[in-house]
Amino acid sequence: MRVDSMKKRVFIIVLDSFGVGELPDAAEWNDEGSNTLGAVRGHEDFFCPTMTKLGLFNIDGVGGGIRKPMGTFAKLSEVSKGKDSTIGHWELGGILSPEPLPTYPEGFPPEIIEEFERQTGRKVLANKPYSGTDVIRDFGREHVKTGALIVYTSADSVFQIAAHEDVVPVEELYRYCEIARKILVGKHGVARVIARPFTGEWPYTRTANRHDFSLEPPQETVNDRLKGAGYDVISVGKIYDLFGGRGFTEFTRTKSNVNGMEVTLEIEDRDFNGLCFTNLVDFDMTYGHRNDIAGYAKALSVFDRQLAVFLEKMRPDDLLIVTADHGCDPATPSTDHSREYVPMLLYGKHVRQGLNLHTRGCFADVCATVLAYFGVEKGETAGTSFLQEALSAAAFLPEDAPDDRTLYRLALEAREKAYTPYSHYRVGAALLTAEGRVYTGCNIENAAYTPTVCAERTAFFKAVSEGERRFAKIAIAGGREGEISSFCAPCGVCRQVMAEFCDEDFILVLGGLDEVREYRLSEILPEMFTKKEL
Ligand code: THU
């Protein structure tokens, strides 16, 4: 993989409301002690081996981690003053919001309502926080009689307009929503204006023609940056709406978590070059807000199975990020969102295995990392990339670095120089630095036997003595004198030297003339003893 090559794909999957424990300022949000994962992980229907393997339980403070997670993991702090999906996704996308989106516990102020009445030519009823079904029961008849619009809100940043489809045709209701959307900007920039049509006889029923009109993000996002640079930006689920429809090349709305993952799995089978950004909202909408612990646990287990299928199909240049936008602890009396850390699980062929990035300063680090992966400038977006730490050195090799076959050939050439009067076993090695430079080595024997140095160590010590410290790969070619070359694995001492200078995912290119295969250092030296232990 080359960081600047084409055909790279990043998949971000947002498990809506999947927090991993209270943020330090949770008390200011009345969320002390909230922990969404903590609330569901003990349920008998919770079974998430895939996320466990990626490192979910190895995240600081989560507890119960495994010894060798496959992914890089962290928990992310929310900097923005909000705990809703819009603010959370915007932060993932690179926008830090110093102010929460406005809410209206007393209803909307007269200047908003009067302007809305003036532009629609209709009076307003209700204008306060209300349950959607209660509001049409209590005000529906008056609406049908007078044609006045039912305007209500909730604990969220929403301006909702309910109208009977026979009194206000749906298209007209949508036009009123657009009017409201234009009025509700600046300090009254609510997250969403929502059309809530209903039908039938009192007490009436709501129809499926609900429609959301979201606020456009106030600044550039990861989506805008990528789309602007010519990449595909594909939305799955409500991502498109959360970003006000801006910055996408394609979008699919989904019916459920399962459907959202099905769509994501289909997109995984396609060739595209860019970002697939998925939101799975059932965790929040169906289970978190309803304090349904069992439902939440089951939904995670179902997702985990679909995630296993996703991992199987990943391509070498794919990155997967599983994260969340806020918490919604189903075990607390509150049915509202909770102010929590969110998990960040990163996986891919070149992602460091078992790397703990600990606690990151903001969700926007996801944006910065994705942009860095595509080599796109940050522009106005916030966040600090963790790409350098999280990917192995092999991921950053320059375009013109030798490929595995070429590196093996260089090892074969180096083998020509082997000095082996005693064993007649000849080995050559070609060591590739992260910057793409090659150092070769051969084995050098000695009449006293023990001073003998292997080919791999010759190459390493040449490189290290020239100041090299970051290594991507080594190819090894060996065999008895007269033999062309056969499979030759490094000896234990050489493996230990590799463990000194390389990460667990340092790549060994082993094989013969016909075929070479890549091995990770962690595969051939499991449970290694390194400087980390000292
Ligand atoms: N040898 C290497 O050069 N590399 C290895 O990893 C295995 C062994 C050399 C050392 C010695 O000169 C000969 O092979 C026989 O052990």
Coordinates of C-alpha atoms and ligand atoms in Angstrom, one line a residue:
M1 CA 0.0 0.0 0.0
R2 CA 1.1 3.5 -0.7
V3 CA -0.4 6.4 1.3
D4 CA -0.5 8.5 -1.9
S5 CA -1.8 5.7 -4.2
M6 CA -5.3 5.6 -5.7
K7 CA -8.0 3.0 -4.9
K8 CA -7.8 3.6 -1.2
R9 CA -11.0 3.2 0.8
V10 CA -11.9 4.3 4.3
F11 CA -15.1 3.0 6.0
I12 CA -16.3 4.9 9.1
I13 CA -19.1 3.1 10.9
V14 CA -20.8 5.2 13.6
L15 CA -22.6 3.1 16.2
D16 CA -25.0 5.9 17.2
S17 CA -24.9 6.5 21.0
F18 CA -22.3 3.8 21.7
G19 CA -20.4 5.6 24.5
V20 CA -17.7 4.0 26.6
G21 CA -18.0 5.9 29.9
E22 CA -18.5 9.4 31.3
L23 CA -16.4 12.3 30.2
P24 CA -14.8 14.4 32.9
D25 CA -17.4 17.1 32.4
A26 CA -20.4 14.7 32.5
A27 CA -21.7 16.2 35.8
E28 CA -22.4 19.5 33.9
W29 CA -24.7 17.5 31.6
N30 CA -26.3 15.5 34.5
D31 CA -24.6 12.4 33.2
E32 CA -22.4 11.4 36.0
G33 CA -21.7 7.7 35.9
S34 CA -23.1 7.2 32.5
N35 CA -21.5 4.3 30.5
T36 CA -23.5 2.9 27.6
L37 CA -21.1 -0.1 26.9
G38 CA -21.0 -0.7 30.7
A39 CA -24.8 -0.9 30.8
V40 CA -25.1 -3.5 28.1
R41 CA -21.9 -5.6 28.3
G42 CA -23.1 -7.8 31.1
H43 CA -26.4 -8.8 29.5
E44 CA -26.7 -12.4 28.5
D45 CA -27.4 -11.5 24.9
F46 CA -24.3 -9.4 24.6
F47 CA -21.8 -11.4 22.4
C48 CA -19.3 -9.3 20.5
P49 CA -16.2 -11.4 19.6
T50 CA -15.3 -9.2 16.6
M51 CA -15.2 -5.9 18.4
T52 CA -13.4 -7.7 21.3
K53 CA -10.7 -8.9 18.8
L54 CA -10.4 -5.4 17.4
G55 CA -9.6 -4.1 21.0
L56 CA -12.9 -2.7 22.3
F57 CA -12.2 -3.9 25.8
N58 CA -8.5 -2.9 25.7
I59 CA -9.5 0.8 25.5
D60 CA -8.3 2.6 28.6
G61 CA -10.9 2.4 31.4
V62 CA -13.1 -0.1 29.7
G63 CA -11.6 -3.2 31.2
G64 CA -11.6 -6.9 30.2
G65 CA -9.3 -6.6 27.3
I66 CA -7.7 -9.5 25.5
R67 CA -3.9 -10.1 25.2
K68 CA -3.5 -9.6 21.5
P69 CA -6.1 -7.3 19.9
M70 CA -5.9 -7.1 16.1
G71 CA -6.6 -3.4 15.8
T72 CA -5.4 0.0 17.0
F73 CA -7.8 1.5 19.6
A74 CA -8.5 4.6 21.6
K75 CA -11.2 6.5 23.3
L76 CA -12.1 9.9 22.0
S77 CA -13.2 12.9 24.1
E78 CA -15.8 15.3 22.8
V79 CA -14.7 18.9 22.8
S80 CA -17.9 20.4 21.4
K81 CA -20.6 21.7 23.8
G82 CA -23.2 19.2 22.8
K83 CA -24.2 15.6 23.1
D84 CA -26.4 15.2 20.1
S85 CA -25.9 13.3 16.9
T86 CA -25.4 16.4 14.8
I87 CA -22.7 18.0 17.0
G88 CA -21.1 14.6 17.5
H89 CA -20.9 13.8 13.8
W90 CA -19.7 17.3 12.9
E91 CA -16.9 16.8 15.4
L92 CA -16.0 13.4 13.8
G93 CA -16.1 15.3 10.5
G94 CA -13.7 18.0 11.7
I95 CA -15.9 20.8 13.3
L96 CA -15.6 21.7 17.0
S97 CA -18.7 23.5 18.2
P98 CA -18.1 25.9 21.1
E99 CA -21.9 26.4 21.5
P100 CA -24.6 23.7 21.7
L101 CA -27.3 23.8 19.1
P102 CA -30.3 25.8 20.5
T103 CA -33.1 24.1 22.3
Y104 CA -36.5 25.7 23.3
P105 CA -37.9 24.4 26.5
E106 CA -40.3 27.4 26.6
G107 CA -41.1 27.2 23.0
F108 CA -39.9 29.4 20.2
P109 CA -39.6 33.2 20.7
P110 CA -42.1 35.6 19.2
E111 CA -39.7 36.9 16.5
I112 CA -39.4 33.4 15.1
I113 CA -43.0 32.5 15.3
E114 CA -44.3 35.8 13.9
E115 CA -41.9 35.6 10.9
F116 CA -42.9 32.1 10.3
E117 CA -46.6 33.0 10.4
R118 CA -46.0 36.0 8.1
Q119 CA -44.2 33.9 5.5
T120 CA -46.6 30.9 5.5
G121 CA -49.7 32.9 6.0
R122 CA -50.9 30.5 8.6
K123 CA -51.2 30.8 12.4
V124 CA -49.2 28.6 14.8
L125 CA -50.6 26.3 17.5
A126 CA -48.9 24.7 20.5
N127 CA -45.3 26.1 20.3
K128 CA -43.8 24.1 23.1
P129 CA -42.0 20.8 23.8
Y130 CA -44.5 18.0 23.2
S131 CA -44.7 14.3 22.4
G132 CA -45.5 13.9 18.7
T133 CA -48.5 11.8 19.3
D134 CA -49.9 13.9 22.1
V135 CA -49.6 17.1 20.2
I136 CA -51.8 15.9 17.3
R137 CA -54.3 14.5 19.8
D138 CA -54.5 17.9 21.7
F139 CA -54.2 20.3 18.8
G140 CA -55.2 18.2 15.7
R141 CA -58.9 19.2 15.7
E142 CA -58.2 22.9 16.0
H143 CA -55.6 22.6 13.2
V144 CA -58.2 20.8 11.0
K145 CA -60.8 23.5 11.7
T146 CA -58.6 26.6 11.3
G147 CA -55.6 25.5 9.1
A148 CA -53.2 26.8 11.7
L149 CA -49.9 24.8 11.8
I150 CA -48.9 22.7 14.9
V151 CA -45.4 23.7 15.8
Y152 CA -43.6 21.9 18.6
T153 CA -40.2 20.9 19.8
S154 CA -38.5 18.4 22.2
A155 CA -35.5 18.2 24.4
D156 CA -33.5 18.1 21.1
S157 CA -32.7 21.0 18.9
V158 CA -35.7 20.6 16.6
F159 CA -38.5 22.7 15.1
Q160 CA -41.3 20.3 14.1
I161 CA -44.4 21.1 12.1
A162 CA -47.4 18.8 12.2
A163 CA -50.2 19.1 9.7
H164 CA -53.1 16.9 8.4
E165 CA -52.3 15.7 4.9
D166 CA -55.9 16.7 3.8
V167 CA -55.5 20.2 5.2
V168 CA -51.9 20.9 4.2
P169 CA -50.7 18.7 1.3
V170 CA -47.3 17.1 2.0
E171 CA -45.5 19.2 -0.6
E172 CA -46.9 22.4 0.9
L173 CA -45.8 21.2 4.4
Y174 CA -42.3 20.6 3.0
R175 CA -42.3 24.2 1.6
Y176 CA -43.2 25.5 5.1
C177 CA -40.3 23.5 6.5
E178 CA -38.0 25.2 4.0
I179 CA -39.3 28.6 5.1
A180 CA -38.6 27.7 8.7
R181 CA -35.2 26.3 7.7
K182 CA -34.3 29.7 6.3
I183 CA -35.5 31.6 9.3
L184 CA -33.8 29.3 11.8
V185 CA -30.2 30.3 11.3
G186 CA -27.4 31.9 13.3
K187 CA -28.2 31.7 17.0
H188 CA -31.6 30.0 16.2
G189 CA -29.9 27.5 14.0
V190 CA -31.7 24.4 15.2
A191 CA -30.3 21.0 14.1
R192 CA -33.4 20.0 12.3
V193 CA -36.7 21.2 11.0
I194 CA -39.0 18.2 10.7
A195 CA -42.2 17.8 8.7
R196 CA -44.6 15.6 10.7
P197 CA -47.7 14.9 8.5
F198 CA -50.6 12.9 9.9
T199 CA -53.9 11.6 8.6
G200 CA -57.3 9.9 9.4
E201 CA -59.8 10.8 12.1
W202 CA -59.1 12.1 15.6
P203 CA -56.9 11.0 17.5
Y204 CA -55.1 10.8 14.1
T205 CA -52.1 8.7 13.0
R206 CA -48.8 9.9 11.7
T207 CA -47.8 9.0 8.2
A208 CA -44.4 7.8 6.8
N209 CA -43.9 11.2 5.1
R210 CA -41.8 12.6 7.9
H211 CA -39.0 14.6 6.4
D212 CA -36.0 16.2 8.0
F213 CA -34.4 19.5 6.9
S214 CA -31.0 19.6 8.5
L215 CA -28.7 22.5 9.2
E216 CA -25.7 22.7 7.0
P217 CA -22.4 22.5 8.9
P218 CA -21.0 26.0 9.6
Q219 CA -17.6 25.0 8.3
E220 CA -15.8 22.6 6.0
T221 CA -15.9 18.9 6.9
V222 CA -14.0 15.8 6.0
N223 CA -16.7 15.2 3.4
D224 CA -16.2 18.6 1.7
R225 CA -12.5 18.2 1.7
L226 CA -12.5 14.7 0.1
K227 CA -15.2 15.5 -2.4
G228 CA -13.4 18.7 -3.3
A229 CA -10.2 16.6 -3.9
G230 CA -12.1 14.3 -6.3
Y231 CA -12.8 11.4 -4.0
D232 CA -16.0 9.5 -3.6
V233 CA -17.9 10.3 -0.5
I234 CA -20.7 7.8 0.1
S235 CA -23.3 8.3 2.9
V236 CA -25.1 5.3 4.4
G237 CA -28.0 6.0 6.7
K238 CA -28.6 9.4 8.3
I239 CA -25.0 10.7 7.7
Y240 CA -26.3 12.6 4.6
D241 CA -28.9 14.4 6.7
L242 CA -26.6 15.1 9.6
F243 CA -24.3 17.0 7.3
G244 CA -27.2 18.9 5.7
G245 CA -26.6 16.9 2.5
R246 CA -23.3 18.7 1.8
G247 CA -20.1 17.0 0.7
F248 CA -21.4 13.7 -0.7
T249 CA -21.2 12.1 -4.1
E250 CA -23.8 9.5 -3.3
F251 CA -26.2 8.5 -0.5
T252 CA -28.5 5.7 0.6
R253 CA -31.0 6.0 3.4
T254 CA -31.5 2.8 5.4
K255 CA -34.3 1.1 7.3
S256 CA -32.4 -0.4 10.2
N257 CA -29.0 -1.2 11.6
V258 CA -29.1 -4.6 9.8
N259 CA -30.0 -2.9 6.5
G260 CA -27.3 -0.2 7.1
M261 CA -24.7 -2.9 7.4
E262 CA -26.1 -4.8 4.3
V263 CA -25.7 -1.6 2.3
T264 CA -22.2 -1.1 3.6
L265 CA -21.3 -4.7 2.8
E266 CA -22.5 -4.1 -0.8
I267 CA -20.5 -1.0 -1.1
E268 CA -17.5 -2.9 0.2
D269 CA -17.8 -5.2 -2.9
R270 CA -17.7 -2.2 -5.2
D271 CA -14.6 -0.4 -6.6
F272 CA -14.6 3.1 -5.3
N273 CA -11.9 5.5 -4.2
G274 CA -12.7 7.5 -1.0
L275 CA -14.9 7.4 2.1
C276 CA -17.9 5.3 2.9
F277 CA -19.5 6.9 6.0
T278 CA -22.2 4.8 7.7
N279 CA -24.5 5.6 10.7
L280 CA -26.4 2.9 12.5
V281 CA -29.1 4.7 14.4
D282 CA -31.1 1.9 16.0
F283 CA -28.7 1.7 18.9
D284 CA -29.8 5.3 19.8
M285 CA -33.3 5.6 18.5
T286 CA -34.7 2.2 19.3
Y287 CA -32.8 1.0 22.3
G288 CA -30.8 3.9 24.0
H289 CA -33.7 6.4 24.2
R290 CA -36.1 3.6 25.3
N291 CA -33.7 2.4 28.0
D292 CA -33.9 -1.1 26.4
I293 CA -30.8 -2.8 27.7
A294 CA -31.6 -6.2 26.2
G295 CA -32.4 -4.7 22.8
Y296 CA -29.2 -2.7 22.8
A297 CA -27.1 -5.7 23.7
K298 CA -28.8 -7.9 21.0
A299 CA -28.4 -5.2 18.4
L300 CA -24.7 -5.0 19.2
S301 CA -24.3 -8.7 18.8
V302 CA -26.1 -8.7 15.5
F303 CA -23.8 -5.8 14.3
D304 CA -20.8 -7.7 15.5
R305 CA -21.7 -10.7 13.3
Q306 CA -22.1 -8.4 10.3
L307 CA -18.8 -6.7 11.2
A308 CA -17.0 -10.1 11.0
V309 CA -18.3 -10.5 7.5
F310 CA -17.0 -7.0 6.7
L311 CA -13.5 -7.8 8.0
E312 CA -13.3 -10.9 5.8
K313 CA -13.9 -8.9 2.7
M314 CA -11.5 -6.0 3.4
R315 CA -8.9 -5.2 0.8
P316 CA -5.2 -4.4 1.5
D317 CA -5.7 -0.7 1.1
D318 CA -8.9 -0.4 3.2
L319 CA -9.1 1.2 6.6
L320 CA -12.0 0.6 8.9
I321 CA -12.9 3.0 11.8
V322 CA -15.7 1.9 14.2
T323 CA -16.7 4.8 16.5
A324 CA -19.7 6.7 18.0
D325 CA -21.1 10.2 18.3
H326 CA -22.2 10.4 22.0
G327 CA -23.6 8.1 24.6
C328 CA -27.1 7.1 25.5
D329 CA -26.9 4.9 28.6
P330 CA -30.0 2.7 28.7
A331 CA -29.4 1.8 32.4
T332 CA -29.8 5.4 33.8
P333 CA -33.3 6.8 34.5
S334 CA -32.6 9.5 31.8
T335 CA -33.8 8.6 28.3
D336 CA -31.7 11.4 26.9
H337 CA -28.2 11.2 25.4
S338 CA -25.2 11.0 27.8
R339 CA -21.9 12.9 27.7
E340 CA -19.4 10.1 27.2
Y341 CA -16.2 9.1 25.6
V342 CA -16.6 7.2 22.4
P343 CA -14.6 4.2 21.2
M344 CA -12.3 4.3 18.2
L345 CA -11.4 1.0 16.7
L346 CA -9.1 1.1 13.7
Y347 CA -8.4 -1.9 11.5
G348 CA -6.7 -2.7 8.2
K349 CA -3.9 -4.7 6.7
H350 CA -1.3 -2.1 7.6
V351 CA -2.8 -1.0 10.9
R352 CA -0.7 -1.7 14.0
Q353 CA -2.0 -4.6 16.0
G354 CA -2.7 -4.0 19.7
L355 CA -1.6 -0.3 19.6
N356 CA -3.3 1.7 22.4
L357 CA -3.6 5.3 21.4
H358 CA -5.2 6.0 24.9
T359 CA -7.4 9.0 25.2
R360 CA -7.5 11.4 22.3
G361 CA -8.4 15.1 22.6
C362 CA -11.3 15.2 20.2
F363 CA -13.5 13.3 17.8
A364 CA -12.0 15.4 15.0
D365 CA -8.9 13.2 15.1
V366 CA -10.9 10.8 13.0
C367 CA -11.3 13.5 10.3
A368 CA -7.6 14.4 10.4
T369 CA -6.6 10.8 10.2
V370 CA -8.8 10.1 7.2
L371 CA -7.6 13.2 5.4
A372 CA -4.0 12.3 6.1
Y373 CA -4.6 8.8 4.7
F374 CA -5.8 10.3 1.4
G375 CA -3.1 13.0 1.4
V376 CA -5.7 15.7 1.4
E377 CA -5.0 19.0 3.2
K378 CA -6.9 19.7 6.4
G379 CA -8.3 23.1 5.3
E380 CA -10.5 24.5 8.1
T381 CA -11.0 21.1 9.7
A382 CA -9.9 20.4 13.2
G383 CA -8.1 17.4 14.8
T384 CA -4.7 15.7 14.9
S385 CA -4.0 12.7 12.7
F386 CA -2.9 9.4 14.4
L387 CA -2.1 7.9 11.0
Q388 CA 1.7 7.9 11.5
E389 CA 1.5 6.0 14.8
A390 CA -1.3 3.7 13.8
L391 CA 0.1 2.4 10.5
S392 CA 3.1 0.2 10.1
A393 CA 6.2 1.6 8.3
A394 CA 5.3 -0.5 5.2
A395 CA 2.3 1.7 4.7
F396 CA 4.4 4.8 4.1
L397 CA 6.8 3.4 1.5
P398 CA 7.4 5.7 -1.4
E399 CA 5.9 4.9 -4.8
D400 CA 9.2 3.7 -6.2
A401 CA 10.2 1.4 -3.4
P402 CA 11.0 -2.1 -4.5
D403 CA 8.1 -4.6 -4.4
D404 CA 8.5 -8.0 -2.6
R405 CA 9.8 -9.9 -5.7
T406 CA 12.4 -7.2 -6.4
L407 CA 13.5 -7.2 -2.7
Y408 CA 13.8 -10.9 -2.8
R409 CA 16.0 -10.7 -5.9
L410 CA 18.2 -8.2 -4.1
A411 CA 18.6 -10.7 -1.3
L412 CA 19.6 -13.3 -3.8
E413 CA 22.2 -11.0 -5.2
A414 CA 23.6 -10.3 -1.7
R415 CA 23.8 -14.0 -1.2
E416 CA 26.5 -14.2 -3.9
K417 CA 28.8 -12.5 -1.4
A418 CA 28.2 -15.0 1.5
Y419 CA 31.4 -16.1 3.2
T420 CA 30.7 -19.7 4.2
P421 CA 33.7 -22.0 4.2
Y422 CA 32.4 -24.1 7.1
S423 CA 28.7 -24.6 6.8
H424 CA 28.4 -24.0 3.0
Y425 CA 25.0 -22.6 3.8
R426 CA 24.6 -19.3 2.1
V427 CA 22.2 -16.6 3.0
G428 CA 21.5 -13.1 1.6
A429 CA 19.2 -10.4 3.0
A430 CA 17.7 -7.2 1.7
L431 CA 16.4 -4.8 4.3
L432 CA 14.0 -2.0 3.2
T433 CA 13.8 1.1 5.4
A434 CA 10.5 3.0 5.8
E435 CA 11.9 5.6 3.4
G436 CA 12.5 3.0 0.7
R437 CA 16.3 2.6 1.0
V438 CA 17.7 -0.9 0.8
Y439 CA 20.6 -2.4 2.9
T440 CA 21.8 -5.8 1.9
G441 CA 23.8 -8.4 4.0
C442 CA 25.2 -11.9 3.7
N443 CA 26.4 -14.4 6.3
I444 CA 30.0 -14.1 7.4
E445 CA 31.5 -17.2 9.1
N446 CA 34.6 -17.6 11.3
A447 CA 37.1 -20.3 12.0
A448 CA 36.2 -19.9 15.7
Y449 CA 32.5 -20.5 14.7
T450 CA 30.8 -18.4 17.3
P451 CA 31.8 -15.0 15.8
T452 CA 29.7 -15.9 12.7
V453 CA 27.2 -13.3 11.8
C454 CA 23.9 -14.1 9.9
A455 CA 22.9 -12.2 6.7
E456 CA 20.0 -10.5 8.4
R457 CA 22.1 -9.1 11.2
T458 CA 24.7 -7.9 8.7
A459 CA 22.0 -6.0 6.9
F460 CA 20.5 -4.6 10.1
F461 CA 23.9 -3.5 11.6
K462 CA 24.9 -1.9 8.3
A463 CA 21.7 0.1 8.3
V464 CA 21.6 1.0 12.0
S465 CA 25.3 2.1 11.9
E466 CA 24.3 4.4 9.0
G467 CA 21.6 6.0 11.3
E468 CA 18.6 4.1 10.0
R469 CA 15.9 3.4 12.6
R470 CA 12.6 2.8 10.8
F471 CA 12.3 -0.5 8.8
A472 CA 9.5 -1.8 6.7
K473 CA 10.5 -5.2 5.3
I474 CA 13.3 -7.7 5.0
A475 CA 13.7 -10.3 2.3
I476 CA 15.7 -13.4 3.0
A477 CA 17.2 -15.8 0.5
G478 CA 19.2 -18.9 1.6
G479 CA 20.2 -22.4 0.8
R480 CA 23.0 -24.8 0.6
E481 CA 26.0 -24.1 -1.6
G482 CA 25.1 -25.0 -5.2
E483 CA 21.3 -24.8 -4.4
I484 CA 19.6 -21.9 -6.0
S485 CA 17.5 -20.9 -3.1
S486 CA 15.1 -22.5 -0.7
F487 CA 12.8 -21.3 2.0
C488 CA 15.0 -19.8 4.7
A489 CA 13.5 -18.5 8.0
P490 CA 15.6 -16.3 10.2
C491 CA 17.2 -17.8 13.3
G492 CA 16.1 -16.9 16.8
V493 CA 18.9 -14.4 17.4
C494 CA 18.1 -12.5 14.2
R495 CA 14.4 -12.4 15.1
Q496 CA 15.3 -10.9 18.5
V497 CA 17.4 -8.2 16.7
M498 CA 14.4 -7.4 14.5
A499 CA 12.2 -7.2 17.6
E500 CA 14.7 -4.5 18.9
F501 CA 14.4 -2.2 15.9
C502 CA 11.0 -3.0 14.4
D503 CA 7.3 -3.1 15.4
E504 CA 5.3 -6.3 15.6
D505 CA 4.1 -5.7 12.0
F506 CA 7.5 -5.5 10.4
I507 CA 7.2 -7.7 7.3
L508 CA 9.4 -10.6 6.3
V509 CA 9.4 -11.6 2.7
L510 CA 10.2 -15.3 2.7
G511 CA 10.0 -18.1 0.1
G512 CA 11.9 -19.2 -2.9
L513 CA 12.4 -18.3 -6.6
D514 CA 8.9 -19.3 -7.5
E515 CA 6.9 -17.6 -4.8
V516 CA 7.4 -15.2 -1.9
R517 CA 5.0 -14.6 1.0
E518 CA 4.8 -11.9 3.6
Y519 CA 4.9 -12.8 7.3
R520 CA 4.5 -10.4 10.2
L521 CA 7.3 -10.4 12.8
S522 CA 4.6 -11.1 15.4
E523 CA 3.7 -14.3 13.5
I524 CA 7.2 -15.7 13.6
L525 CA 8.2 -14.4 17.0
P526 CA 5.0 -14.5 19.2
E527 CA 5.2 -13.4 22.8
M528 CA 8.4 -11.5 22.0
F529 CA 10.5 -10.0 24.7
T530 CA 11.3 -6.3 23.9
K531 CA 12.3 -3.0 25.4
K532 CA 8.7 -2.4 26.2
E533 CA 9.0 -4.9 29.1
L534 CA 12.0 -3.1 30.7
Ligands
THU1 N1 22.3 -18.1 8.8 C1 22.0 -16.8 8.4 O1 22.7 -16.1 7.8 N2 20.7 -16.4 8.7 C2 19.8 -17.2 9.3 O2 18.8 -16.7 9.7 C3 20.1 -18.6 9.6 C4 21.5 -19.0 9.5 C5 23.7 -18.5 8.5 C6 24.6 -18.6 9.7 C7 25.6 -19.6 9.2 O3 26.6 -18.9 8.5 C8 24.8 -20.5 8.3 O4 23.7 -19.8 8.0 C9 24.6 -21.8 8.9 O5 24.0 -21.7 10.1

